[in-house]
Amino acid sequence: MTDIPEKMSGVYLTGNGGFDKLEYREDIPVPTPEAGEVLVKVGAAAVNNTDVNTRTGWYSKKVKEESNAGGVKGFKEDVHEDGTWLGEAMHFPRIQGADGSGIIVAVGDGVSSDRIGQRVLIRTMQELPASDEGLECITFGSECDGSFAEYTKTLSSEAFEIHSDLSDGELATFPCSYSTAENLVVRVGVNKGDVVLVTGASGGVGSALVQLVKIRGAKVIAVCDPGQEDRVKGYGADEILLRGDSFVEKIGKMKVDVVLDMVAGPQWPELLEVLKKGGKYGVVGAIGGPMVDLDVRNLYLKDLSLFGSTYQTKEAFTNLISYIEKGQIKPVVAKEFPLKDIVKAQKVFLSKTLVGKIVLNVNPQN
């Protein structure tokens, strides 16, 4: 633990609600790695929907609005009892941060000291043994402290060594968004030659989906805001639709093999209309609103398959590491902020006006 301070700067989430629940402090105790754990000096983190959704308690079944609606002040509903994505109460204070890149600076019992000095990415969705209730996992920065601080600890098995010339900020764009996207692409089964519609294509997960679908040799129709077309095309989209366009009018019925959705919301019924018979729909978010109208006849008369995806395999993350090291995917950084400006960063994130990820520089000298 030589040269590791006792206190560090970081951001506490003190409760469910608005920006006032984010407290930047410089007197947070540096965590000590326990058996099987490593201590990571965080170089950079990134902002994700899950950070905002957990802060506001959007995952509560009491909330019916689109996720951005409570981003500034939180929601009026009492979300304390089930505000996390697990449907449980959040424990405060919590250091959030689902994305993290940095350097291992100390190890706990049972971990080789050879790991000290390794550059790593921390896996966002960390597996637990399956239970009687099915697949089990936790989110880094939700059920445990995350990367919105100068130091963080995690299981050694969840800190993946990486060899790359990318900056810490660029690497921090990958863990949450790209592993979420990779897991969805694998789970749904995107094949060479498929026509794939990607909603929310200018965001972190959406931009990752476009790249990962292109790796597999499929055609991408991407949905983004006006003014973002060129950049979205720049990382692989073959065709562009603008947010609010009618999918049926622009694409036609039964023209798409796969839909990969981040948005849901009022246009959701059209997504099933554009799918071919035997088509596949996969979803990893509902930023446009979680409540949708489903005509079940569309589902069974067209033999459609629907896939939800949150749990992620370790294979999805090792695939991601391989893609980065081979240069097959590229980071999409929209804007960078120092950690102390997390509120400014989340305001820009919630504006949904930029393409790519919002990065928080924590220890930028790494």
Short mmCIF file of C-alpha atoms in Angstrom, two decimals:
data_model
loop_
_atom_site.label_atom_id
_atom_site.label_comp_id
_atom_site.label_asym_id
_atom_site.label_seq_id
_atom_site.Cartn_x
_atom_site.Cartn_y
_atom_site.Cartn_z
CA MET A 1 0.00 0.00 0.00
CA THR A 2 3.07 2.29 -0.35
CA ASP A 3 2.30 5.82 -1.61
CA ILE A 4 -1.45 5.21 -1.44
CA PRO A 5 -3.17 8.00 0.52
CA GLU A 6 -5.68 7.44 3.30
CA LYS A 7 -8.23 9.84 1.78
CA MET A 8 -9.38 10.47 -1.77
CA SER A 9 -11.63 12.67 -3.86
CA GLY A 10 -14.85 11.20 -5.14
CA VAL A 11 -18.59 11.63 -5.53
CA TYR A 12 -21.08 10.30 -2.99
CA LEU A 13 -24.65 9.58 -4.01
CA THR A 14 -26.49 10.45 -0.80
CA GLY A 15 -30.03 9.43 -1.77
CA ASN A 16 -32.52 9.04 -4.61
CA GLY A 17 -33.37 12.31 -6.29
CA GLY A 18 -31.91 15.15 -8.33
CA PHE A 19 -28.46 16.62 -8.82
CA ASP A 20 -28.45 17.75 -5.18
CA LYS A 21 -27.89 14.10 -4.22
CA LEU A 22 -24.43 14.12 -5.87
CA GLU A 23 -21.83 15.30 -3.34
CA TYR A 24 -18.22 15.82 -4.46
CA ARG A 25 -15.86 15.34 -1.51
CA GLU A 26 -12.11 15.19 -0.90
CA ASP A 27 -12.17 13.25 2.39
CA ILE A 28 -13.49 9.84 1.35
CA PRO A 29 -11.53 6.91 2.83
CA VAL A 30 -9.49 4.98 0.27
CA PRO A 31 -10.81 1.39 0.20
CA THR A 32 -8.60 -1.51 1.28
CA PRO A 33 -8.64 -4.57 -0.99
CA GLU A 34 -9.84 -7.68 0.80
CA ALA A 35 -9.06 -11.31 -0.07
CA GLY A 36 -9.38 -11.86 -3.81
CA GLU A 37 -9.64 -8.14 -4.58
CA VAL A 38 -7.46 -5.49 -6.22
CA LEU A 39 -7.23 -1.75 -5.63
CA VAL A 40 -7.39 0.30 -8.84
CA LYS A 41 -6.24 3.89 -9.23
CA VAL A 42 -8.98 5.14 -11.53
CA GLY A 43 -7.81 7.01 -14.61
CA ALA A 44 -11.23 7.80 -16.02
CA ALA A 45 -14.88 6.90 -15.77
CA ALA A 46 -17.89 7.62 -17.97
CA VAL A 47 -21.51 8.61 -17.56
CA ASN A 48 -24.22 6.05 -18.32
CA ASN A 49 -27.99 5.84 -18.27
CA THR A 50 -27.72 3.38 -15.37
CA ASP A 51 -25.96 6.02 -13.23
CA VAL A 52 -28.76 8.52 -13.77
CA ASN A 53 -31.52 5.91 -13.50
CA THR A 54 -30.16 4.60 -10.20
CA ARG A 55 -29.78 8.12 -8.81
CA THR A 56 -33.37 9.02 -9.65
CA GLY A 57 -34.84 5.60 -8.79
CA TRP A 58 -36.29 5.21 -12.30
CA TYR A 59 -36.12 1.43 -12.04
CA SER A 60 -38.94 1.52 -9.48
CA LYS A 61 -42.14 -0.02 -10.80
CA LYS A 62 -43.91 3.08 -9.51
CA VAL A 63 -42.27 5.22 -12.21
CA LYS A 64 -43.98 5.12 -15.61
CA GLU A 65 -42.23 8.07 -17.31
CA GLU A 66 -39.33 8.07 -19.75
CA SER A 67 -35.99 7.91 -17.97
CA ASN A 68 -34.78 11.48 -18.63
CA ALA A 69 -37.90 13.00 -17.08
CA GLY A 70 -36.55 12.86 -13.53
CA GLY A 71 -32.90 13.43 -14.37
CA VAL A 72 -32.71 16.94 -12.89
CA LYS A 73 -34.93 16.78 -9.79
CA GLY A 74 -35.77 13.09 -9.46
CA PHE A 75 -39.28 11.61 -9.50
CA LYS A 76 -42.18 12.51 -7.24
CA GLU A 77 -42.89 8.84 -6.53
CA ASP A 78 -41.42 7.17 -3.43
CA VAL A 79 -38.80 4.96 -5.05
CA HIS A 80 -36.75 4.11 -1.98
CA GLU A 81 -37.90 0.52 -1.60
CA ASP A 82 -37.33 -0.64 -5.20
CA GLY A 83 -35.32 2.09 -6.94
CA THR A 84 -32.42 -0.08 -8.14
CA TRP A 85 -32.42 -2.16 -11.32
CA LEU A 86 -32.64 -5.24 -9.06
CA GLY A 87 -35.93 -3.92 -7.70
CA GLU A 88 -34.38 -3.41 -4.26
CA ALA A 89 -33.55 -0.47 -2.02
CA MET A 90 -30.32 1.45 -2.64
CA HIS A 91 -27.78 1.72 0.17
CA PHE A 92 -26.36 5.20 0.74
CA PRO A 93 -23.91 6.76 0.54
CA ARG A 94 -22.83 5.01 -2.64
CA ILE A 95 -19.97 5.83 -4.99
CA GLN A 96 -21.46 5.29 -8.44
CA GLY A 97 -19.62 4.75 -11.70
CA ALA A 98 -20.29 1.71 -13.87
CA ASP A 99 -17.33 2.35 -16.19
CA GLY A 100 -13.76 2.33 -14.98
CA SER A 101 -10.26 2.19 -16.45
CA GLY A 102 -7.04 2.50 -14.49
CA ILE A 103 -3.99 0.87 -12.93
CA ILE A 104 -3.86 -1.81 -10.22
CA VAL A 105 -1.87 -0.36 -7.31
CA ALA A 106 -2.45 -2.93 -4.54
CA VAL A 107 -3.82 -6.44 -4.08
CA GLY A 108 -5.58 -8.36 -1.33
CA ASP A 109 -4.75 -11.78 0.06
CA GLY A 110 -4.64 -14.53 -2.51
CA VAL A 111 -3.92 -12.21 -5.44
CA SER A 112 -0.48 -12.27 -7.06
CA SER A 113 1.56 -9.10 -6.58
CA ASP A 114 2.42 -9.46 -10.29
CA ARG A 115 -0.91 -7.78 -10.96
CA ILE A 116 0.35 -4.49 -9.50
CA GLY A 117 1.02 -2.06 -12.35
CA GLN A 118 -1.37 -3.73 -14.79
CA ARG A 119 -3.63 -1.46 -16.82
CA VAL A 120 -7.19 -2.72 -16.54
CA LEU A 121 -10.81 -2.32 -17.49
CA ILE A 122 -13.32 -3.19 -14.76
CA ARG A 123 -16.28 -5.25 -15.86
CA THR A 124 -19.56 -3.42 -15.32
CA MET A 125 -21.99 -6.32 -15.03
CA GLN A 126 -20.40 -8.84 -12.66
CA GLU A 127 -21.72 -12.39 -12.60
CA LEU A 128 -22.88 -14.22 -9.50
CA PRO A 129 -23.67 -17.92 -9.28
CA ALA A 130 -27.12 -18.69 -10.72
CA SER A 131 -29.84 -19.05 -8.09
CA ASP A 132 -33.26 -20.69 -8.00
CA GLU A 133 -34.56 -17.41 -9.44
CA GLY A 134 -32.34 -17.69 -12.54
CA LEU A 135 -29.44 -15.55 -13.77
CA GLU A 136 -27.77 -13.39 -11.10
CA CYS A 137 -25.41 -10.43 -11.40
CA ILE A 138 -24.57 -7.08 -9.82
CA THR A 139 -23.67 -3.74 -11.37
CA PHE A 140 -20.38 -2.05 -10.50
CA GLY A 141 -21.30 1.28 -8.94
CA SER A 142 -24.74 0.12 -7.83
CA GLU A 143 -24.51 -2.90 -5.54
CA CYS A 144 -20.90 -1.97 -4.71
CA ASP A 145 -18.87 1.24 -4.94
CA GLY A 146 -17.71 2.14 -8.44
CA SER A 147 -15.37 4.42 -10.34
CA PHE A 148 -16.52 7.95 -9.45
CA ALA A 149 -13.51 8.28 -7.13
CA GLU A 150 -9.73 8.33 -7.32
CA TYR A 151 -9.50 4.72 -6.11
CA THR A 152 -11.85 1.77 -6.27
CA LYS A 153 -11.66 -1.91 -5.42
CA THR A 154 -13.06 -4.92 -7.21
CA LEU A 155 -12.59 -8.65 -7.44
CA SER A 156 -9.33 -9.50 -9.17
CA SER A 157 -11.32 -11.66 -11.60
CA GLU A 158 -13.36 -8.60 -12.65
CA ALA A 159 -10.34 -6.40 -13.46
CA PHE A 160 -9.26 -7.34 -17.00
CA GLU A 161 -5.75 -6.47 -18.15
CA ILE A 162 -5.68 -4.55 -21.42
CA HIS A 163 -2.89 -3.53 -23.79
CA SER A 164 -3.83 -0.46 -25.78
CA ASP A 165 -2.50 2.93 -26.85
CA LEU A 166 -5.87 4.52 -26.13
CA SER A 167 -6.11 7.07 -23.32
CA ASP A 168 -7.84 6.27 -20.03
CA GLY A 169 -10.74 8.44 -21.12
CA GLU A 170 -11.11 6.56 -24.38
CA LEU A 171 -10.91 3.19 -22.62
CA ALA A 172 -13.53 4.29 -20.09
CA THR A 173 -16.10 4.55 -22.90
CA PHE A 174 -16.10 0.79 -23.41
CA PRO A 175 -17.03 -1.35 -20.36
CA CYS A 176 -20.71 -0.58 -19.78
CA SER A 177 -21.94 0.40 -23.23
CA TYR A 178 -19.94 -1.99 -25.35
CA SER A 179 -20.33 -5.05 -23.13
CA THR A 180 -24.08 -4.34 -22.97
CA ALA A 181 -24.14 -4.07 -26.75
CA GLU A 182 -21.97 -7.14 -27.35
CA ASN A 183 -24.07 -9.26 -25.04
CA LEU A 184 -27.26 -8.16 -26.82
CA VAL A 185 -25.83 -8.84 -30.28
CA VAL A 186 -24.74 -12.33 -29.21
CA ARG A 187 -27.97 -13.08 -27.36
CA VAL A 188 -30.20 -12.05 -30.26
CA GLY A 189 -27.94 -13.62 -32.86
CA VAL A 190 -26.97 -11.13 -35.58
CA ASN A 191 -25.76 -12.84 -38.74
CA LYS A 192 -23.85 -11.75 -41.83
CA GLY A 193 -26.18 -10.10 -44.30
CA ASP A 194 -28.91 -9.28 -41.77
CA VAL A 195 -30.67 -5.93 -41.98
CA VAL A 196 -30.52 -4.49 -38.45
CA LEU A 197 -32.39 -1.45 -37.13
CA VAL A 198 -30.62 0.26 -34.19
CA THR A 199 -32.54 2.85 -32.19
CA GLY A 200 -30.78 5.47 -30.07
CA ALA A 201 -27.73 5.09 -32.30
CA SER A 202 -26.02 8.31 -31.19
CA GLY A 203 -25.72 7.24 -27.54
CA GLY A 204 -23.06 5.10 -25.91
CA VAL A 205 -24.81 1.75 -26.33
CA GLY A 206 -26.24 2.69 -29.71
CA SER A 207 -22.87 3.69 -31.18
CA ALA A 208 -21.42 0.45 -29.82
CA LEU A 209 -24.24 -1.60 -31.37
CA VAL A 210 -23.59 -0.06 -34.78
CA GLN A 211 -19.92 -1.01 -34.67
CA LEU A 212 -20.47 -4.51 -33.30
CA VAL A 213 -23.17 -5.28 -35.86
CA LYS A 214 -20.86 -4.13 -38.66
CA ILE A 215 -18.10 -6.43 -37.38
CA ARG A 216 -20.50 -9.29 -38.09
CA GLY A 217 -21.11 -8.19 -41.67
CA ALA A 218 -24.69 -6.97 -41.27
CA LYS A 219 -26.35 -3.85 -42.69
CA VAL A 220 -27.25 -1.13 -40.15
CA ILE A 221 -30.15 1.31 -40.28
CA ALA A 222 -29.46 3.74 -37.44
CA VAL A 223 -31.86 6.16 -35.73
CA CYS A 224 -30.40 9.45 -34.46
CA ASP A 225 -31.22 13.14 -33.92
CA PRO A 226 -30.92 15.72 -36.71
CA GLY A 227 -27.37 17.02 -37.04
CA GLN A 228 -25.82 13.73 -35.92
CA GLU A 229 -26.10 11.90 -39.23
CA ASP A 230 -22.51 12.30 -40.46
CA ARG A 231 -20.92 11.14 -37.24
CA VAL A 232 -23.23 8.15 -36.92
CA LYS A 233 -22.42 7.18 -40.50
CA GLY A 234 -18.75 7.66 -39.66
CA TYR A 235 -18.73 4.71 -37.29
CA GLY A 236 -20.53 2.38 -39.64
CA ALA A 237 -24.23 3.08 -40.21
CA ASP A 238 -25.37 2.31 -43.76
CA GLU A 239 -28.62 4.28 -43.58
CA ILE A 240 -29.95 6.95 -41.23
CA LEU A 241 -33.43 7.63 -39.89
CA LEU A 242 -34.12 10.71 -37.79
CA ARG A 243 -35.71 10.43 -34.38
CA GLY A 244 -39.47 10.80 -34.80
CA ASP A 245 -39.53 9.43 -38.36
CA SER A 246 -42.15 6.76 -38.96
CA PHE A 247 -40.30 3.45 -39.20
CA VAL A 248 -43.07 1.96 -41.35
CA GLU A 249 -43.09 4.90 -43.79
CA LYS A 250 -39.31 5.11 -44.12
CA ILE A 251 -38.46 1.39 -44.14
CA GLY A 252 -41.67 -0.43 -44.99
CA LYS A 253 -43.34 -3.36 -43.31
CA MET A 254 -41.43 -6.64 -42.93
CA LYS A 255 -38.06 -5.33 -44.20
CA VAL A 256 -35.83 -5.83 -41.15
CA ASP A 257 -34.30 -9.02 -39.76
CA VAL A 258 -33.33 -7.68 -36.33
CA VAL A 259 -34.28 -4.69 -34.18
CA LEU A 260 -31.85 -3.66 -31.40
CA ASP A 261 -33.66 -1.19 -29.19
CA MET A 262 -32.60 1.28 -26.49
CA VAL A 263 -35.68 3.49 -26.60
CA ALA A 264 -39.07 1.71 -26.41
CA GLY A 265 -41.64 4.52 -25.90
CA PRO A 266 -44.66 5.46 -28.04
CA GLN A 267 -43.19 4.36 -31.39
CA TRP A 268 -42.50 0.84 -30.13
CA PRO A 269 -45.39 -0.87 -32.01
CA GLU A 270 -43.81 0.16 -35.33
CA LEU A 271 -40.68 -1.80 -34.50
CA LEU A 272 -42.63 -5.04 -34.70
CA GLU A 273 -44.28 -3.89 -37.92
CA VAL A 274 -40.95 -3.48 -39.75
CA LEU A 275 -39.66 -6.88 -38.64
CA LYS A 276 -39.87 -9.72 -41.14
CA LYS A 277 -41.67 -12.93 -40.30
CA GLY A 278 -39.36 -14.84 -37.99
CA GLY A 279 -37.60 -11.60 -37.05
CA LYS A 280 -35.87 -10.89 -33.75
CA TYR A 281 -36.27 -7.96 -31.35
CA GLY A 282 -33.72 -7.28 -28.60
CA VAL A 283 -33.91 -4.58 -25.94
CA VAL A 284 -31.45 -3.15 -23.38
CA GLY A 285 -33.12 0.13 -22.46
CA ALA A 286 -36.29 2.21 -22.43
CA ILE A 287 -35.16 5.82 -22.44
CA GLY A 288 -38.28 6.82 -24.40
CA GLY A 289 -40.59 5.31 -21.80
CA PRO A 290 -41.02 1.81 -20.33
CA MET A 291 -44.72 1.37 -21.06
CA VAL A 292 -45.57 0.24 -24.62
CA ASP A 293 -48.57 -1.07 -26.58
CA LEU A 294 -48.17 -4.66 -27.73
CA ASP A 295 -50.59 -6.27 -30.13
CA VAL A 296 -49.91 -9.92 -29.30
CA ARG A 297 -51.11 -10.93 -32.76
CA ASN A 298 -48.02 -9.28 -34.24
CA LEU A 299 -45.92 -11.47 -32.00
CA TYR A 300 -47.38 -14.87 -32.76
CA LEU A 301 -48.67 -14.45 -36.31
CA LYS A 302 -45.21 -13.33 -37.46
CA ASP A 303 -43.33 -15.88 -35.32
CA LEU A 304 -41.25 -13.13 -33.72
CA SER A 305 -38.67 -13.66 -30.98
CA LEU A 306 -38.21 -11.07 -28.22
CA PHE A 307 -35.02 -10.84 -26.15
CA GLY A 308 -34.33 -8.82 -23.02
CA SER A 309 -30.72 -8.45 -21.97
CA THR A 310 -29.05 -7.27 -18.76
CA TYR A 311 -27.06 -10.22 -17.45
CA GLN A 312 -23.77 -10.54 -19.28
CA THR A 313 -21.39 -13.44 -19.70
CA LYS A 314 -17.67 -13.12 -19.10
CA GLU A 315 -17.22 -14.11 -22.74
CA ALA A 316 -18.91 -10.86 -23.81
CA PHE A 317 -16.30 -8.87 -21.90
CA THR A 318 -13.33 -10.90 -23.13
CA ASN A 319 -14.67 -10.41 -26.68
CA LEU A 320 -14.69 -6.67 -25.99
CA ILE A 321 -11.08 -6.69 -24.78
CA SER A 322 -10.08 -8.54 -27.95
CA TYR A 323 -11.89 -6.06 -30.22
CA ILE A 324 -10.16 -3.12 -28.51
CA GLU A 325 -6.69 -4.63 -28.67
CA LYS A 326 -7.15 -5.51 -32.37
CA GLY A 327 -8.46 -2.04 -33.19
CA GLN A 328 -11.78 -3.42 -34.49
CA ILE A 329 -13.86 -0.91 -32.53
CA LYS A 330 -13.16 2.70 -31.68
CA PRO A 331 -14.14 4.90 -28.75
CA VAL A 332 -16.76 7.54 -29.41
CA VAL A 333 -16.00 10.39 -26.97
CA ALA A 334 -18.51 13.23 -27.04
CA LYS A 335 -17.06 15.45 -24.29
CA GLU A 336 -14.75 15.22 -21.25
CA PHE A 337 -15.12 16.75 -17.78
CA PRO A 338 -13.13 16.62 -14.53
CA LEU A 339 -14.81 14.45 -11.90
CA LYS A 340 -15.72 17.46 -9.75
CA ASP A 341 -17.95 18.68 -12.61
CA ILE A 342 -20.12 15.55 -12.57
CA VAL A 343 -23.33 17.59 -12.45
CA LYS A 344 -22.32 19.50 -15.60
CA ALA A 345 -21.42 16.17 -17.22
CA GLN A 346 -24.79 14.62 -16.40
CA LYS A 347 -26.63 17.71 -17.65
CA VAL A 348 -24.88 17.39 -21.02
CA PHE A 349 -25.56 13.64 -21.00
CA LEU A 350 -29.27 14.21 -20.34
CA SER A 351 -29.48 16.74 -23.17
CA LYS A 352 -28.94 13.87 -25.65
CA THR A 353 -27.49 16.37 -28.13
CA LEU A 354 -24.04 14.80 -28.54
CA VAL A 355 -22.86 11.61 -30.21
CA GLY A 356 -21.01 9.15 -28.01
CA LYS A 357 -19.91 9.01 -24.39
CA ILE A 358 -19.45 11.65 -21.71
CA VAL A 359 -16.11 10.99 -19.96
CA LEU A 360 -15.06 11.94 -16.43
CA ASN A 361 -11.31 12.36 -15.98
CA VAL A 362 -10.43 11.18 -12.46
CA ASN A 363 -6.62 10.82 -12.43
CA PRO A 364 -5.81 12.20 -15.90
CA GLN A 365 -2.06 11.75 -15.43
CA ASN A 366 -2.42 7.96 -15.89
#
